[in-house]
Amino acid sequence: MQLNTKLTFKIFLKYFLKYKWRGFLIIGSVIIGSALNLVTPIFYKNFFDILTSTLPKSEIISGLVNTIVIIAFVQLISWVFWRIASFVTVFFSIYN
């Protein structure tokens, strides 16, 4: 690694260890937010599988509505974790 990169990581690690809970909150929120964003396409697949199925119309409608609600909920939770990560990052930057 170059000298500047090592110095940057050294300074980052110094402040990360000083404010552990903030650092772990940022990392944890980013991991959870990213994981939830990775799960969402699975529900979109489920949506289109239900849409193209040969089930009765009432079952298709209820399945689609349930899938849309699940997608909205997953996206909302993902958004919350990304907002937590962003807020704590700014808070971390201001007080360091």
Short mmCIF file of C-alpha atoms in Angstrom, two decimals:
data_model
loop_
_atom_site.label_atom_id
_atom_site.label_comp_id
_atom_site.label_asym_id
_atom_site.label_seq_id
_atom_site.Cartn_x
_atom_site.Cartn_y
_atom_site.Cartn_z
CA MET A 1 0.00 0.00 0.00
CA GLN A 2 1.04 3.55 -0.52
CA LEU A 3 2.07 5.69 2.43
CA ASN A 4 -0.96 8.01 2.19
CA THR A 5 -3.36 5.07 2.24
CA LYS A 6 -1.70 3.62 5.32
CA LEU A 7 -1.84 6.98 7.08
CA THR A 8 -5.50 7.40 6.16
CA PHE A 9 -6.38 3.96 7.55
CA LYS A 10 -4.35 4.68 10.68
CA ILE A 11 -6.24 7.93 11.33
CA PHE A 12 -9.58 6.26 10.54
CA LEU A 13 -8.82 3.36 12.90
CA LYS A 14 -7.82 5.79 15.67
CA TYR A 15 -11.19 7.56 15.54
CA PHE A 16 -13.11 4.36 14.91
CA LEU A 17 -11.73 2.87 18.13
CA LYS A 18 -12.46 6.10 19.99
CA TYR A 19 -16.14 6.04 18.92
CA LYS A 20 -16.77 2.29 18.61
CA TRP A 21 -20.55 2.29 18.89
CA ARG A 22 -20.91 4.88 16.12
CA GLY A 23 -18.57 2.97 13.84
CA PHE A 24 -20.29 -0.35 14.41
CA LEU A 25 -23.68 1.30 13.96
CA ILE A 26 -22.59 2.69 10.58
CA ILE A 27 -21.14 -0.63 9.42
CA GLY A 28 -24.11 -2.64 10.71
CA SER A 29 -26.66 -0.32 9.14
CA VAL A 30 -24.91 -0.43 5.77
CA ILE A 31 -24.72 -4.24 5.87
CA ILE A 32 -28.40 -4.64 6.82
CA GLY A 33 -29.54 -2.00 4.30
CA SER A 34 -27.55 -3.66 1.53
CA ALA A 35 -28.82 -7.13 2.44
CA LEU A 36 -32.41 -5.92 2.33
CA ASN A 37 -31.78 -4.35 -1.09
CA LEU A 38 -30.48 -7.73 -2.28
CA VAL A 39 -33.62 -9.54 -1.08
CA THR A 40 -36.09 -7.26 -2.88
CA PRO A 41 -35.62 -8.79 -6.39
CA ILE A 42 -36.69 -12.16 -4.99
CA PHE A 43 -40.05 -10.65 -4.10
CA TYR A 44 -40.30 -9.07 -7.57
CA LYS A 45 -39.78 -12.53 -9.04
CA ASN A 46 -42.53 -13.83 -6.80
CA PHE A 47 -44.77 -10.98 -7.99
CA PHE A 48 -44.34 -11.92 -11.65
CA ASP A 49 -44.70 -15.63 -10.90
CA ILE A 50 -48.06 -14.91 -9.28
CA LEU A 51 -49.02 -12.58 -12.12
CA THR A 52 -48.45 -15.27 -14.75
CA SER A 53 -49.99 -18.14 -12.77
CA THR A 54 -53.22 -19.88 -13.71
CA LEU A 55 -54.80 -19.46 -10.29
CA PRO A 56 -58.28 -17.99 -9.89
CA LYS A 57 -58.42 -14.21 -10.23
CA SER A 58 -59.19 -13.59 -6.53
CA GLU A 59 -56.12 -15.57 -5.42
CA ILE A 60 -53.93 -13.76 -7.91
CA ILE A 61 -55.10 -10.36 -6.68
CA SER A 62 -54.59 -11.22 -3.01
CA GLY A 63 -51.14 -12.70 -3.77
CA LEU A 64 -50.10 -9.61 -5.73
CA VAL A 65 -51.28 -7.25 -3.00
CA ASN A 66 -49.44 -9.28 -0.34
CA THR A 67 -46.27 -9.26 -2.43
CA ILE A 68 -46.48 -5.50 -3.01
CA VAL A 69 -46.95 -4.92 0.72
CA ILE A 70 -43.92 -7.10 1.49
CA ILE A 71 -41.81 -5.25 -1.10
CA ALA A 72 -42.88 -1.89 0.34
CA PHE A 73 -42.08 -3.04 3.88
CA VAL A 74 -38.64 -4.39 2.93
CA GLN A 75 -37.82 -1.17 1.06
CA LEU A 76 -38.99 0.94 4.01
CA ILE A 77 -36.81 -0.98 6.46
CA SER A 78 -33.87 -0.77 4.04
CA TRP A 79 -34.40 2.98 3.73
CA VAL A 80 -34.46 3.33 7.53
CA PHE A 81 -31.13 1.54 7.89
CA TRP A 82 -29.55 3.65 5.13
CA ARG A 83 -30.82 6.82 6.83
CA ILE A 84 -29.36 5.64 10.16
CA ALA A 85 -26.01 5.01 8.46
CA SER A 86 -26.09 8.43 6.78
CA PHE A 87 -27.07 10.28 9.95
CA VAL A 88 -24.45 8.58 12.10
CA THR A 89 -21.81 9.17 9.41
CA VAL A 90 -22.49 12.90 9.47
CA PHE A 91 -22.56 12.86 13.28
CA PHE A 92 -19.29 10.89 13.25
CA SER A 93 -17.69 13.40 10.86
CA ILE A 94 -18.81 16.51 12.74
CA TYR A 95 -17.50 15.44 16.13
CA ASN A 96 -14.17 14.08 14.95
#
